Coordinates of C-alpha atoms in Angstrom, one line a residue:
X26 CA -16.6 -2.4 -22.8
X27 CA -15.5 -5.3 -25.3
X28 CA -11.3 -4.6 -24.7
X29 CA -9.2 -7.7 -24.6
X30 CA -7.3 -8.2 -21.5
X31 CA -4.3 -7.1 -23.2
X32 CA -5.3 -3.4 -23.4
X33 CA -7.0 -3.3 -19.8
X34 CA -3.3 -4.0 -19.0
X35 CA -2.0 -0.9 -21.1
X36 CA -4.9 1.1 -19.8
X37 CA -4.1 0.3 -16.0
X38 CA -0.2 1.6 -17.1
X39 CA -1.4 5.0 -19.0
X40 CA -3.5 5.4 -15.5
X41 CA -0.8 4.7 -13.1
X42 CA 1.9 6.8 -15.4
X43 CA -0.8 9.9 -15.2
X44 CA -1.1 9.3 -11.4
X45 CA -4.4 8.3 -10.8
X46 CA -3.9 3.9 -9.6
X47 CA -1.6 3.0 -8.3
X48 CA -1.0 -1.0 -9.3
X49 CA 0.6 -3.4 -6.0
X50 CA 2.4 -6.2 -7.8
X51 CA 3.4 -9.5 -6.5
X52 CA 7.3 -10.3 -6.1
X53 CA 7.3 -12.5 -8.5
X54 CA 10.7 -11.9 -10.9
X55 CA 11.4 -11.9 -14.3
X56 CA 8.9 -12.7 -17.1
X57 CA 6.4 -14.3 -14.6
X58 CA 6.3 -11.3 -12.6
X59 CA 5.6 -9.2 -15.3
X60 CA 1.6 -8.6 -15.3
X61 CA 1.1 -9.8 -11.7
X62 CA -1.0 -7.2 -10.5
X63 CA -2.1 -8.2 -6.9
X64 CA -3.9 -4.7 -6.4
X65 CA -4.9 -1.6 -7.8
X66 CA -5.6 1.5 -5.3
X67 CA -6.3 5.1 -6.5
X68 CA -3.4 7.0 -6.4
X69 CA -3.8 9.0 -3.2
X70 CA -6.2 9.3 -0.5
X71 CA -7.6 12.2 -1.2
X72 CA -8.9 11.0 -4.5
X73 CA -10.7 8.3 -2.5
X74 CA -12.1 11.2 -0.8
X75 CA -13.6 13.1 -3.2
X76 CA -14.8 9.6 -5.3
X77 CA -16.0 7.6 -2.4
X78 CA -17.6 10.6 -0.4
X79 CA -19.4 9.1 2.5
X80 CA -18.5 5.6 1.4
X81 CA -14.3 5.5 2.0
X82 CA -13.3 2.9 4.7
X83 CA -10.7 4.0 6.8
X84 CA -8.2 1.0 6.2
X85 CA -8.2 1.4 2.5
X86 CA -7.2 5.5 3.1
X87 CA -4.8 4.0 5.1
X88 CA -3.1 1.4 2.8
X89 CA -3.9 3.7 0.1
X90 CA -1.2 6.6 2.1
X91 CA 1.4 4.5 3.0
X92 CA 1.5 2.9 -0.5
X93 CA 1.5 6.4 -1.9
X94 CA 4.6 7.3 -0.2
X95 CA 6.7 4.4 -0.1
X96 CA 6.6 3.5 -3.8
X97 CA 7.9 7.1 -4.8
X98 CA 11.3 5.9 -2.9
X99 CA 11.5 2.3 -2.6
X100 CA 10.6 -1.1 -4.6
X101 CA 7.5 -2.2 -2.9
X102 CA 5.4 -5.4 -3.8
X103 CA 2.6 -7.6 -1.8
X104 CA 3.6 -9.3 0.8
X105 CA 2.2 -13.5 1.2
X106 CA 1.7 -12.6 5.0
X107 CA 1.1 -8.9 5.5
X108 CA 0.3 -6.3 3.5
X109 CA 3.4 -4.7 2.1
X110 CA 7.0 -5.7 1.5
X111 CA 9.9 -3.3 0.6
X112 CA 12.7 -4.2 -0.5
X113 CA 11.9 -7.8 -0.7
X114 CA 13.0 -7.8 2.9
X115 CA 11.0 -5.4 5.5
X116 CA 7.4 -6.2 6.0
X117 CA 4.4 -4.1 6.9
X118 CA 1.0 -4.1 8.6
X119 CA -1.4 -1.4 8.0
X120 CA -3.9 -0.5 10.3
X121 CA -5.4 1.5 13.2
X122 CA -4.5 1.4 16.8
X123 CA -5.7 -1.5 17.9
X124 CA -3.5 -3.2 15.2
X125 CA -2.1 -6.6 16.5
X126 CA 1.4 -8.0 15.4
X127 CA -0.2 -11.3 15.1
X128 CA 0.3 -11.3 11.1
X129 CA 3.8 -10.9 11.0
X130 CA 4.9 -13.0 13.6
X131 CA 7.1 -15.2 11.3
X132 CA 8.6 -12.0 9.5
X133 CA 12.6 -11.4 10.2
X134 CA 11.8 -7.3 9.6
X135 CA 8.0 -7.1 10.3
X136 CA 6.8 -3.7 11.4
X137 CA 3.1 -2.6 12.3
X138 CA 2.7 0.7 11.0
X139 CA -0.3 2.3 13.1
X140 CA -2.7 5.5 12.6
X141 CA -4.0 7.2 16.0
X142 CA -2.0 6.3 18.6
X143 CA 0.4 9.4 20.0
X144 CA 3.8 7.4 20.0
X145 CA 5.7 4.6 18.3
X146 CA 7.4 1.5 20.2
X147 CA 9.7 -1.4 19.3
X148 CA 8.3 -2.1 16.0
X149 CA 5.3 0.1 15.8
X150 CA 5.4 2.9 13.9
X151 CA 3.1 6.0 13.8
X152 CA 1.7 6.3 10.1
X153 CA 1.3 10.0 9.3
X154 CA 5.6 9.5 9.8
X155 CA 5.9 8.1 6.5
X156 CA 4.6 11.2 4.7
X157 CA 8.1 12.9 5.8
X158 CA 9.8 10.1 3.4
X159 CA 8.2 12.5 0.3

């Protein structure tokens, strides 16, 4: 495409303002910080859907929907252990029901968020709950 890396930056921005990536940054502060991108995800699942077709792994719709709604109502970056942190304080674990807690172990406020299972427990909770946070 012969852009400079500067204006794959602004591109990545005008995509994310129009709602079509969504761009996981690393909580790093201040100037550092700025630019960090640590991943970028289309904006919702269903875009995956109708992109990916037959190809869309279940763990990416996953992190995909929980990013999704989270970031409309809280500051959420990468996490060094996991793969979310909000508010630079509760971390997160995406995945199906056979999800282990073995990755946040050493977080104060880890959580397992978990997709097919008919209850949450302790510090498990059920995934489609977060799209009542919208």
């Amino acid at each position: 495409m012969e852009v400079s890396r500067n204006s794959i930056a602004d591109l990545c921005a005008w995509l994310e303002k129009a709602g079509l990536i969504g761009q996981l940054r690393d909580s790093t502060g201040g100037i550092q910080g700025l630019g960090k991108v640590v991943k970028v995800d289309l904006d919702n699942p269903t875009l995956i859907y109708v992109l990916g077709r037959e190809n869309t792994e279940i763990g990416i719709i996953r992190e995909t929907f929980f990013f999704n709604q989270m970031r409309l109502v809280h500051d959420i970056t990468s996490s060094p252990i996991s793969d979310f942190l909000i508010a630079e304080k509760y971390t997160f674990e995406v995945g199906g029901k056979k999800k282990k807690q073995k990755q946040i172990q050493s977080a104060e406020q880890g959580h397992v968020v978990k997709d097919n299972i008919e209850t949450g427990y302790g510090n498990i909770i059920l995934l489609w709950q977060f799209g009542l946070t919208y």
